[in-house]
Short mmCIF file of C-alpha atoms and ligand atoms in Angstrom, two decimals:
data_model
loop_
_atom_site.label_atom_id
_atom_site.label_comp_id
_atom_site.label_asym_id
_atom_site.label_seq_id
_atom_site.Cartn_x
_atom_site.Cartn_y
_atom_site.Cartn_z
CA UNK A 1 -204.68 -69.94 128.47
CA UNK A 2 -201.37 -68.57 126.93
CA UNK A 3 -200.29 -64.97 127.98
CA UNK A 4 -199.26 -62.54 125.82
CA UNK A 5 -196.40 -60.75 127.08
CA UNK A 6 -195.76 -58.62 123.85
CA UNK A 7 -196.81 -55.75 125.70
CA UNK A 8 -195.06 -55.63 129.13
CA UNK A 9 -191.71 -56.72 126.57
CA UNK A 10 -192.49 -53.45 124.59
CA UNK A 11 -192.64 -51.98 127.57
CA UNK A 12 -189.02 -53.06 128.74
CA UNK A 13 -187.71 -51.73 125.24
CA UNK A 14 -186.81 -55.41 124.01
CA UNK A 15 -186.57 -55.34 120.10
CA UNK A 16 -189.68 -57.58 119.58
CA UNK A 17 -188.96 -59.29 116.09
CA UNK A 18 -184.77 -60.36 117.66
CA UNK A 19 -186.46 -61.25 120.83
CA UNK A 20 -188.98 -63.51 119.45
CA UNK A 21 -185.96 -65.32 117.47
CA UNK A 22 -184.27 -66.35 120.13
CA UNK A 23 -187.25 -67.77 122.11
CA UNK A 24 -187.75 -69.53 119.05
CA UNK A 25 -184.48 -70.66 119.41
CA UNK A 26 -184.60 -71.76 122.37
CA UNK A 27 -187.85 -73.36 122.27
CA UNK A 28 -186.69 -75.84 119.71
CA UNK A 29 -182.93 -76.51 121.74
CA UNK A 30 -185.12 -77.17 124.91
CA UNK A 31 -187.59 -79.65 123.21
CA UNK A 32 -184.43 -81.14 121.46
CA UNK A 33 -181.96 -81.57 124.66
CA UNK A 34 -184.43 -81.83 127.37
CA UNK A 35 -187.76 -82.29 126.46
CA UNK A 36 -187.02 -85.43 124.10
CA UNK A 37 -185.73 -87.33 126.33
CA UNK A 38 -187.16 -90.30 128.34
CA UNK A 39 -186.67 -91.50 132.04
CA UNK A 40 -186.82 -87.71 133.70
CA UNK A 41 -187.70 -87.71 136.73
CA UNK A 42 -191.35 -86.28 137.49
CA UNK A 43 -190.27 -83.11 139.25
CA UNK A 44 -188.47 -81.78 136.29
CA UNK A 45 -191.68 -80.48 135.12
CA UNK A 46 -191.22 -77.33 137.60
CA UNK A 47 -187.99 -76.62 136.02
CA UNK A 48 -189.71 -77.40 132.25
CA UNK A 49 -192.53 -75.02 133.62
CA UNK A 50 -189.91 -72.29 134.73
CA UNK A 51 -187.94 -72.33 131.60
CA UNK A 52 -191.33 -72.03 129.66
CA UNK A 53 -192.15 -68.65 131.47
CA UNK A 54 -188.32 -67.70 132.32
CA UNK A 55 -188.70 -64.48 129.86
CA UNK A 56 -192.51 -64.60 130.74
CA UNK A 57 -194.14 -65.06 134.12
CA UNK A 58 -190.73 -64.73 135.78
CA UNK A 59 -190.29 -61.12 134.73
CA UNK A 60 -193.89 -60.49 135.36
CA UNK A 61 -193.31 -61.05 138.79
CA UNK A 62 -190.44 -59.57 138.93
CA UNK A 63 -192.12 -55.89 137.06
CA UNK A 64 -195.00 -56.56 139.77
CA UNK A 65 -192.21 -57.08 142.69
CA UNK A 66 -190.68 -53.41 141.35
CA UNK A 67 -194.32 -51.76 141.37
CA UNK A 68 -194.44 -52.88 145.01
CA UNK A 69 -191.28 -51.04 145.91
CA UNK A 70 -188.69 -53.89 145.13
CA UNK A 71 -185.31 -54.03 143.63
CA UNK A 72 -183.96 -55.77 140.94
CA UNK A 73 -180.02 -56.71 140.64
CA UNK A 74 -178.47 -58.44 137.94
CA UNK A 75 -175.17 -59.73 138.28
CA UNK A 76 -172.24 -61.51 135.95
CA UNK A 77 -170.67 -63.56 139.10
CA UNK A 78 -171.18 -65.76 142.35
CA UNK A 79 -169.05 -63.19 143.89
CA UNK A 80 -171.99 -60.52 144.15
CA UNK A 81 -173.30 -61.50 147.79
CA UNK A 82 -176.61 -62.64 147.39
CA UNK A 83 -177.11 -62.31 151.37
CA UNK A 84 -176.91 -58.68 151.27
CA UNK A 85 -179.60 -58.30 148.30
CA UNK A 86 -181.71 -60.30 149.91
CA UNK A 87 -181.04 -58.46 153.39
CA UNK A 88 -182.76 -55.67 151.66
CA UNK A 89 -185.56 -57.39 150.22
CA UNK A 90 -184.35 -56.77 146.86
CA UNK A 91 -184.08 -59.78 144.27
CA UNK A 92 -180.77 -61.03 142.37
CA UNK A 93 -180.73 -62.25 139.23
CA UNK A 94 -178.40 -63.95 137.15
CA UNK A 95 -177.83 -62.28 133.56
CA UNK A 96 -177.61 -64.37 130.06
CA UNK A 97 -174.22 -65.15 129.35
CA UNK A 98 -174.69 -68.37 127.37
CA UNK A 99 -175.48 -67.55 123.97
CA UNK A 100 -173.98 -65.67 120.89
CA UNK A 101 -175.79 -62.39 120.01
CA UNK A 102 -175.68 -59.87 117.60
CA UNK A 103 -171.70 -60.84 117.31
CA UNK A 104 -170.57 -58.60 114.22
CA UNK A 105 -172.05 -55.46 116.53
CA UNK A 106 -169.96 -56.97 119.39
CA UNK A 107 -166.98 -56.79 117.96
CA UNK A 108 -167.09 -53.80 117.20
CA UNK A 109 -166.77 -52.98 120.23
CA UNK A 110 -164.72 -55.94 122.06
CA UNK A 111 -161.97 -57.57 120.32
CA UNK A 112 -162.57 -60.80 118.25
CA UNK A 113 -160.38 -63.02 120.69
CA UNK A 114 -162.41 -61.97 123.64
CA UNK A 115 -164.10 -64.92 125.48
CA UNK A 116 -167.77 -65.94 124.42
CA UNK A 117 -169.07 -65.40 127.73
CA UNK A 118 -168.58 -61.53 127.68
CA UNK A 119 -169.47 -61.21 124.03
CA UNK A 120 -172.62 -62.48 125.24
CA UNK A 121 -173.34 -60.01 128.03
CA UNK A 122 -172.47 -57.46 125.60
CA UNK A 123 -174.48 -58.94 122.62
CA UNK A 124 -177.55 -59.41 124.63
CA UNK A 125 -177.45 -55.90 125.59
CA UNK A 126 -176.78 -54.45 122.29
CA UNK A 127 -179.79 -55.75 120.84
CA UNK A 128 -182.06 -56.00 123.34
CA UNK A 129 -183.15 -59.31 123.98
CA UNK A 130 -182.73 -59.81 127.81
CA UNK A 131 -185.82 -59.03 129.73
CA UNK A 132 -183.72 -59.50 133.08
CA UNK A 133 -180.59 -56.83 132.14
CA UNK A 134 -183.79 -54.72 131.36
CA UNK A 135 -185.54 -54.98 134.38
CA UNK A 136 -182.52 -54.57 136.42
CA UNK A 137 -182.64 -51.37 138.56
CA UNK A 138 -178.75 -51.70 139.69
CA UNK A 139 -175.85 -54.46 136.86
CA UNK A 140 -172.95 -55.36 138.93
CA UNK A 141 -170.26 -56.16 136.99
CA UNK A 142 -167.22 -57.20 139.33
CA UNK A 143 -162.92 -57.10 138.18
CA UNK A 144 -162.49 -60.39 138.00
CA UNK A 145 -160.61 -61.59 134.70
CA UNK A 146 -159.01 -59.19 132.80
CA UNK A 147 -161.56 -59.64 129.94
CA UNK A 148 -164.48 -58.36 132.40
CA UNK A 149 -162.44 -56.37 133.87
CA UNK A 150 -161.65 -54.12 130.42
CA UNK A 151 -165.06 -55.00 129.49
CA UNK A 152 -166.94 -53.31 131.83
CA UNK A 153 -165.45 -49.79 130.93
CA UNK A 154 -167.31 -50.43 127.46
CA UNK A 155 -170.51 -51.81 129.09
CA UNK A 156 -170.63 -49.05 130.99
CA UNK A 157 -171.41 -46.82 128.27
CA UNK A 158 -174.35 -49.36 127.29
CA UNK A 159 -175.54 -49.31 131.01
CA UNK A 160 -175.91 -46.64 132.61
CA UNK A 161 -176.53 -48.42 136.13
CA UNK A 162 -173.50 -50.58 136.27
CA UNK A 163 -172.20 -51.04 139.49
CA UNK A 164 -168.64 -52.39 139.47
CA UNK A 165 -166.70 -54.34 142.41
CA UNK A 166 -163.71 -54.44 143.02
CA UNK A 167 -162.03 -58.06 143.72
CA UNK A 168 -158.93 -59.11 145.15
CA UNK A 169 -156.39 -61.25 142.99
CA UNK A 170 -155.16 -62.96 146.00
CA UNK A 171 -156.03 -64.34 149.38
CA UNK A 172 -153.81 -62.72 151.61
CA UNK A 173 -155.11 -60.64 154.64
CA UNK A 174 -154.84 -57.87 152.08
CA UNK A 175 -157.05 -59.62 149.70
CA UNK A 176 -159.49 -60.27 152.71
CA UNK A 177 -159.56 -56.94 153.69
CA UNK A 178 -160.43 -55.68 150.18
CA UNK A 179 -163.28 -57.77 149.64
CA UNK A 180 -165.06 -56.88 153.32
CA UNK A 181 -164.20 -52.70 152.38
CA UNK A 182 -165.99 -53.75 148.60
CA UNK A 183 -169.18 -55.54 150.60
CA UNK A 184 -169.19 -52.96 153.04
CA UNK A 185 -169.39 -50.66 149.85
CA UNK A 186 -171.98 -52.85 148.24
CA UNK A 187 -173.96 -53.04 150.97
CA UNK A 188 -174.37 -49.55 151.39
CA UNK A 189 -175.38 -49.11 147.43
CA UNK A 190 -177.76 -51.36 148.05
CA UNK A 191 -179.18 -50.03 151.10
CA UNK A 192 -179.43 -46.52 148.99
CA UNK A 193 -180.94 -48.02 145.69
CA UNK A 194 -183.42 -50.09 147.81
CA UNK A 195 -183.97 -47.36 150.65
CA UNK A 196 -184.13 -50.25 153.55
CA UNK A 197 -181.90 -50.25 156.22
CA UNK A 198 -179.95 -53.39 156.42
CA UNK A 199 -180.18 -54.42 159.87
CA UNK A 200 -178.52 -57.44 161.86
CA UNK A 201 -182.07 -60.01 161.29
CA UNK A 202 -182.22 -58.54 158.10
CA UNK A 203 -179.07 -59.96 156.98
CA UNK A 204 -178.99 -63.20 159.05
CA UNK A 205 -182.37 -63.70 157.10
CA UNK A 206 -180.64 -63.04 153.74
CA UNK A 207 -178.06 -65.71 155.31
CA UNK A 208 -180.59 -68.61 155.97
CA UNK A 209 -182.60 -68.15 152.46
CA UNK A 210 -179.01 -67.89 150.15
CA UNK A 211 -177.30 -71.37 152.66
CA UNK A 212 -180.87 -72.84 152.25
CA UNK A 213 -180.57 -72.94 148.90
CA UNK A 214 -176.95 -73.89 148.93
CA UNK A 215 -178.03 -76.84 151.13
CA UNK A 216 -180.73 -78.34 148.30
CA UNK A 217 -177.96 -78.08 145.92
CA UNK A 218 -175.89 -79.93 148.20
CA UNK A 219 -178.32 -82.53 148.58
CA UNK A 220 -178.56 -83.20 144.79
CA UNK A 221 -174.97 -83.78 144.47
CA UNK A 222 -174.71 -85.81 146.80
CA UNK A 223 -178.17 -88.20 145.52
CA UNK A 224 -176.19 -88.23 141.99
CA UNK A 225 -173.28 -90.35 143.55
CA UNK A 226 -175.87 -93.24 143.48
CA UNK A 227 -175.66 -96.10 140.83
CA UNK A 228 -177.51 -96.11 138.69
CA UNK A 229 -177.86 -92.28 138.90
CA UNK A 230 -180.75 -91.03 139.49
CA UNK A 231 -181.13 -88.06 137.16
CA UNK A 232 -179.03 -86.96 134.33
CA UNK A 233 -176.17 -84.37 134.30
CA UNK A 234 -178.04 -82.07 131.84
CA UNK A 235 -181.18 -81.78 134.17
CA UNK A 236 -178.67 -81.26 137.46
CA UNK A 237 -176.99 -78.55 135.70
CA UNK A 238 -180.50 -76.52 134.26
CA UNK A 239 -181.44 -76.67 138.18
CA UNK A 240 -178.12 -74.96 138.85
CA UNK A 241 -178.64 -72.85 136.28
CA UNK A 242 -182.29 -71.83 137.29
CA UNK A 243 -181.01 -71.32 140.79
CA UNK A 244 -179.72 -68.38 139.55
CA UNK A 245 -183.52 -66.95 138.77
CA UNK A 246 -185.70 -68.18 140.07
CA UNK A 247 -187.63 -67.19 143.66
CA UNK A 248 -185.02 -68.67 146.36
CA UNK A 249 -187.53 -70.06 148.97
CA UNK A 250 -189.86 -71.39 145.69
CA UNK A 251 -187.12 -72.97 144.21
CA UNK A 252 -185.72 -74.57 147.30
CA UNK A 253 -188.78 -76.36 148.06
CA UNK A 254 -189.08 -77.44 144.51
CA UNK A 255 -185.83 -78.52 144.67
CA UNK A 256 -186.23 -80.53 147.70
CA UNK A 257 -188.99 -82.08 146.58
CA UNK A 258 -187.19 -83.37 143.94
CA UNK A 259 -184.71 -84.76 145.75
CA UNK A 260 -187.42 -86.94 147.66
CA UNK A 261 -188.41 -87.88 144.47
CA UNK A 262 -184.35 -88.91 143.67
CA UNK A 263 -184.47 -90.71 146.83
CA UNK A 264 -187.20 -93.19 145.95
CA UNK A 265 -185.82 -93.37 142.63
CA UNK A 266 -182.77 -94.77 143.96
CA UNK A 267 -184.59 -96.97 146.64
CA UNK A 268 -185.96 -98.64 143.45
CA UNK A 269 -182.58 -98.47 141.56
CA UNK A 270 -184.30 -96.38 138.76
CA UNK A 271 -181.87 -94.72 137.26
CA UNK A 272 -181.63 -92.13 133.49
CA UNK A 273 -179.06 -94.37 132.26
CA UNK A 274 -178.03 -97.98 132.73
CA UNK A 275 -175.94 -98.74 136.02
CA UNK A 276 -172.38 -98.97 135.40
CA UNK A 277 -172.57 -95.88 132.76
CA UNK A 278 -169.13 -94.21 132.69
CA UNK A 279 -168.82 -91.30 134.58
CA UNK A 280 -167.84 -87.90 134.24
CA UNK A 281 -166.75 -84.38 136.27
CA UNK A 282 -166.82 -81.70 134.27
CA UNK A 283 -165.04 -79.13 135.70
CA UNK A 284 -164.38 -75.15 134.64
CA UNK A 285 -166.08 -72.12 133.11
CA UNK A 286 -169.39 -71.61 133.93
CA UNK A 287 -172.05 -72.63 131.97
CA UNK A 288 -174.86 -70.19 131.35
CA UNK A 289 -178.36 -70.88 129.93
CA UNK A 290 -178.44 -72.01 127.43
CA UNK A 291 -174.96 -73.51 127.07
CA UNK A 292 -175.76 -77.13 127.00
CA UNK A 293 -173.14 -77.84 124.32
CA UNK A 294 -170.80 -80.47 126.40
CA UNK A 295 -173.24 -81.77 128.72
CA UNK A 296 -175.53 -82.67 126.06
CA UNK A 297 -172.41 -84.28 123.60
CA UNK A 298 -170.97 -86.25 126.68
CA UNK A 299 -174.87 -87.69 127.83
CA UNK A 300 -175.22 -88.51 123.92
CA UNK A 301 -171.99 -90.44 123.86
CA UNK A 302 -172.83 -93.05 126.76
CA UNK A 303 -171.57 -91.44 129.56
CA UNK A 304 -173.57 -89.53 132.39
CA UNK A 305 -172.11 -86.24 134.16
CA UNK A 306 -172.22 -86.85 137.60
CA UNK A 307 -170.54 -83.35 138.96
CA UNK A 308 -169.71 -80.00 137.89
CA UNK A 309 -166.68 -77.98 139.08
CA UNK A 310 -167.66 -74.90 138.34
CA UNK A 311 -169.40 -71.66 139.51
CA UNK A 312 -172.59 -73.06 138.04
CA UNK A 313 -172.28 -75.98 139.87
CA UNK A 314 -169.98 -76.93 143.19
CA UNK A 315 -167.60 -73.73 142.94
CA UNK A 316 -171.02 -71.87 144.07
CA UNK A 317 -172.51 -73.39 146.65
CA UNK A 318 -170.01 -75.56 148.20
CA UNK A 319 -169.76 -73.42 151.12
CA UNK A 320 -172.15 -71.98 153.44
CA UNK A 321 -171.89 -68.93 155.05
CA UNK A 322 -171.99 -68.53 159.16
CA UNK A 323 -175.00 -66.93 160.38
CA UNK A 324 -173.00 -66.18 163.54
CA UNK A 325 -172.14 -62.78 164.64
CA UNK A 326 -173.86 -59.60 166.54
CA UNK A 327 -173.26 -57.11 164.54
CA UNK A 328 -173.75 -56.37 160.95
CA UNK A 329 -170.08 -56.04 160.56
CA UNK A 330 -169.63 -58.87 162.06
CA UNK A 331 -171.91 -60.75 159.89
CA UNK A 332 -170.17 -59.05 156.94
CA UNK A 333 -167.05 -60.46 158.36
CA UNK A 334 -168.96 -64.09 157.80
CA UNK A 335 -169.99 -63.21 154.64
CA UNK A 336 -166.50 -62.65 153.28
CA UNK A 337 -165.04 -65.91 154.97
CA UNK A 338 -167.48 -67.98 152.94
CA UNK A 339 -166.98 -65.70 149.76
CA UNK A 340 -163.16 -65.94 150.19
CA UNK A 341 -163.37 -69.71 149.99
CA UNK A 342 -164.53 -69.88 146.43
CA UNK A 343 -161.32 -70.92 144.42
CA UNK A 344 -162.01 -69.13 140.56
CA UNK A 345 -159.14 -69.56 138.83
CA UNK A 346 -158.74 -65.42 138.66
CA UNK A 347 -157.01 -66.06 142.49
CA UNK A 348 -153.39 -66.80 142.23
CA UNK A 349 -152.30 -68.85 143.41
CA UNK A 350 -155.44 -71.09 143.66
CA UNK A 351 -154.17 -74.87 144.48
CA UNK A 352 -157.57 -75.43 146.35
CA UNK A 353 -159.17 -75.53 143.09
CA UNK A 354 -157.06 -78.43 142.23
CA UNK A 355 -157.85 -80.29 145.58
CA UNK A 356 -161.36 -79.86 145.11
CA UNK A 357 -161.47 -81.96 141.29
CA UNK A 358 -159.38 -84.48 143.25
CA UNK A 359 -161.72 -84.78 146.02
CA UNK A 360 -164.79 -84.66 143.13
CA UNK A 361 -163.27 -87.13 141.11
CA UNK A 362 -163.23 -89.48 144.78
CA UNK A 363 -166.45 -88.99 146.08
CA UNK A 364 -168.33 -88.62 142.75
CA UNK A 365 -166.53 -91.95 141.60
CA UNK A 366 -165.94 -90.36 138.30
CA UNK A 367 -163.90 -92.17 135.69
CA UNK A 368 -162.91 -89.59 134.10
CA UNK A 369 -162.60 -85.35 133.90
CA UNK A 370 -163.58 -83.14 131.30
CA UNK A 371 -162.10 -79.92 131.44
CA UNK A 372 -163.87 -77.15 129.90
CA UNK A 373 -162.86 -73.64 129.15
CA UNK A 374 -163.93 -71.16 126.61
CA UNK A 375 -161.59 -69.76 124.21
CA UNK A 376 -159.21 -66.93 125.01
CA UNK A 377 -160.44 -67.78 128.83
CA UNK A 378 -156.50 -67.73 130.10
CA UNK A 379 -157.39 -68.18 133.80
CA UNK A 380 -158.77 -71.60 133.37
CA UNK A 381 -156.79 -72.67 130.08
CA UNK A 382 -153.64 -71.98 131.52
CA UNK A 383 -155.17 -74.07 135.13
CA UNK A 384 -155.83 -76.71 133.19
CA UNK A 385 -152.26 -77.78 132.24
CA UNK A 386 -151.03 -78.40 135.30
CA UNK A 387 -154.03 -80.18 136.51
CA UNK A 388 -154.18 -82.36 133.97
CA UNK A 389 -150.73 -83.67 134.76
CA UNK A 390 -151.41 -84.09 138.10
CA UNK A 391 -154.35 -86.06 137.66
CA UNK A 392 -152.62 -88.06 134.58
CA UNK A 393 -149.85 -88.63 137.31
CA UNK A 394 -152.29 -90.64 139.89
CA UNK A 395 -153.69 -92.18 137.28
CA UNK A 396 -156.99 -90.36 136.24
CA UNK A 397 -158.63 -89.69 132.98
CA UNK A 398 -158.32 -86.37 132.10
CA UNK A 399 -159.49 -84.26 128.66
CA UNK A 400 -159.08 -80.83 127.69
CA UNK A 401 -161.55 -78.85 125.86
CA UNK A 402 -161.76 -75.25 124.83
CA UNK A 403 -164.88 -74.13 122.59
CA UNK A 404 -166.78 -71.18 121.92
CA UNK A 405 -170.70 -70.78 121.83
CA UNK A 406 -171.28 -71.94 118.14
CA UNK A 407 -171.82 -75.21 116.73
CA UNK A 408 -168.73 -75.49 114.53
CA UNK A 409 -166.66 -77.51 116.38
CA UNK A 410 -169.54 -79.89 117.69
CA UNK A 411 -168.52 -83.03 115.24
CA UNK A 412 -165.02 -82.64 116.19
CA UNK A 413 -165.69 -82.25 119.35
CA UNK A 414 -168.14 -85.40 119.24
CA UNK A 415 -164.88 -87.31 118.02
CA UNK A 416 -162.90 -86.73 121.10
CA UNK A 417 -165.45 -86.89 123.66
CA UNK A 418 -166.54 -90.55 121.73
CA UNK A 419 -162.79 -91.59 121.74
CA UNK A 420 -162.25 -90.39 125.30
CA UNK A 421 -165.64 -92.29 126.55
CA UNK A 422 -164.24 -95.18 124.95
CA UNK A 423 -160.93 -95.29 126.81
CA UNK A 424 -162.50 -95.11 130.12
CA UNK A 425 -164.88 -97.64 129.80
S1 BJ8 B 501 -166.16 -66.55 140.26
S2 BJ8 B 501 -165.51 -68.21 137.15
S3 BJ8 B 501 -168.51 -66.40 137.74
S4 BJ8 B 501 -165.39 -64.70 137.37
S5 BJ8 B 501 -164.83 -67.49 130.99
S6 BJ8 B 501 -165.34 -64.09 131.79
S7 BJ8 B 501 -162.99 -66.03 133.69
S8 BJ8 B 501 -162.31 -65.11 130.36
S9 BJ8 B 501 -166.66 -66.30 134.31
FE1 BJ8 B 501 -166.58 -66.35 136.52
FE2 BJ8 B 501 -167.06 -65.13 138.82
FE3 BJ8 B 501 -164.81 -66.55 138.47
FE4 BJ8 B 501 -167.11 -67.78 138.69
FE5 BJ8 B 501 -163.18 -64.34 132.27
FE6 BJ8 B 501 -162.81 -66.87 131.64
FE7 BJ8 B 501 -164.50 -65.43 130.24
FE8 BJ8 B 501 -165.03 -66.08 132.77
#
């Protein structure tokens, strides 16, 4: 029986007729990059079924979670603690930042040489087509890049309930102790907004459910070293990608089901592609639903993704955070050792970063990287220089790409990724 969710989207304010176009949208890029293709493992139905319902059933549950008293927060980064939401039984979600929207409104308001990403946030906003920003009881934005940064004193006139954190730039004992005062100050925002005291089990409970999740990421990275692998980069990264939305124990369990699935798979040496398919790391900006623009021109070239370094991907749940401590300042203190570990290339300097596609590269046994940044991004553009000599220097594959969210460049881009597929073959 389908569901008509006209009503509760009326209800959210979404502009119905816009709205509907981009489901339509993104109905026929699904069946096109996803849904087409053969060899998927069984278990990607739950994430087929997910991304069927994510502007449906998912925000009916979340709308029925609010009646009961819960919280919704959206949120732009993997910096926003996820631990202390969840400490207060409210629910994170990550906002749509992967498509172009309403674009001649944007820039009206941001300048045209302002990274797609942002434009997004703000185009998704301006014409009301996110069901998530609208059900969001508390937006944190966070000064990251300068973009955001300068961004969010526009957005803030669009949202009204924009919460915005403060980062540090570098990680010096300074730097530490700005981010524990700025999740001290979170914390307490959250514990007003929600009205639930965030106690010491509270939080070590937020702890387990965020590293549990971490942990079944883990575990799929480390089944896609396998050859032939198992399952292809484009279905890795949507589960990264609906990590960011869907229930955390739910999708865990999902998730690690699918993984036993991965493991038989390889017991069998069934793999999406032949064995011996050249190998990639893509590594860089984040990649949003439903930014499947490089993943899906790499995987159509002959090659299969096999890693990405990236906050959707690795960058965000590469480390764990200690449930030890006594206190709730003391498991704050934990809290802002893992976060300080994550190496986004705002931090300078940020060699780990570096390190880490090095380390990738060896235990992913990529041939080659594919660096990915979005135009006018300067934090990972100008990263991406230097790493790419390195790596040229020991000998690795290495190519640079920087694209928007449109299609324009995809036949050029087709060219190079082809030509670059070819050499490390
Ligand atoms: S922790 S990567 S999620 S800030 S692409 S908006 S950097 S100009 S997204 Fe990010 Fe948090 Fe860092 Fe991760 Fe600016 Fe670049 Fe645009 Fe970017």
């Amino acid at each position: 029986m389908t569901v008509d969710y006209q009503p509760m989207w009326q209800e959210l304010g979404l502009d119905l007729q816009a709205h509907d176009g981009l489901l339509q949208g993104l109905g026929a890029a699904y069946q096109d990059i996803f849904l087409s293709r053969k060899n998927r493992p069984r278990g990607m139905a739950y994430l087929d079924f997910v991304m069927s319902e994510v502007h449906g059933l998912r925000i009916k549950e979340l709308l029925d979670a609010k009646k009961a008293g819960r919280k919704v927060i959206g949120a732009f980064c993997v910096f926003v603690p996820e631990e202390i939401v969840l400490a207060a039984d409210a629910i994170l979600v990550g906002l749509c930042t992967g498509a172009d929207f309403a674009m001649e409104e944007v820039e009206k308001i941001l300048p045209r040489n302002t990274c797609s990403l942002i434009k997004s946030a703000f185009g998704f906003k301006l014409s009301k087509v996110c069901p998530f920003l609208e059900a969001a009881d508390m937006v944190v934005g966070e000064n990251t890049c300068d973009g955001k940064k300068k961004s969010y004193e526009q957005l803030r006139e669009l949202i009204p309930n924009l919460y915005v954190m403060d980062l540090p730039q570098q990680k010096t004992e300074d730097g530490r102790h700005l981010l524990l005062q700025e999740y001290r100050r979170f914390l307490r925002a959250i514990e007003k907004l929600s009205g639930v005291e965030i106690t010491v089990d509270r939080l070590r409970r937020g702890i387990e459910l965020t590293n549990n999740k971490r942990r079944v990421l883990q575990r799929l990275s480390r089944l896609r070293t396998a050859n032939p692998v198992p399952i292809s980069g484009l279905d890795a990264l949507l589960i990264n990608q609906v990590s960011f939305y869907d229930d955390p124990q739910r999708f865990t369990e999902s998730i690690n089901k699918l993984c036993d699935e991965l493991e038989e798979r390889i017991q069998q040496k069934i793999g999406v592609f032949p064995a011996d398919t050249p190998k990639i790391l893509l590594s860089g900006c984040p990649m949003a639903v439903p930014n499947w623009k490089i993943p899906s021109l790499i995987e159509r070239s002959g090659a299969v993704v096999v890693g990405e370094e990236s906050c959707v991907g690795e960058r965000g749940w590469r480390n764990l955070t200690a449930a030890a401590g006594n206190t709730v300042d003391e498991l704050l203190e934990a809290i802002v050792e893992r976060y300080f570990q994550v190496d986004c290339a705002v931090f300078t300097p940020n060699s780990d970063r570096e390190r880490h596609v090095a380390e990738m590269c060896r235990e992913y046994q990529a041939d080659g990287v594919i660096h990915y940044s979005l135009q006018f991004c300067q934090p990972y553009i100008i990263e991406s220089m230097p790493m790419e000599r390195r790596l040229n220097d020991q000998g690795g594959n290495f190519l640079r790409i920087e694209t928007d969210y449109s299609m324009e460049d995809v036949g050029q881009l087709q060219t190079r990724i082809e030509a670059f597929i070819e050499i490390i073959s």
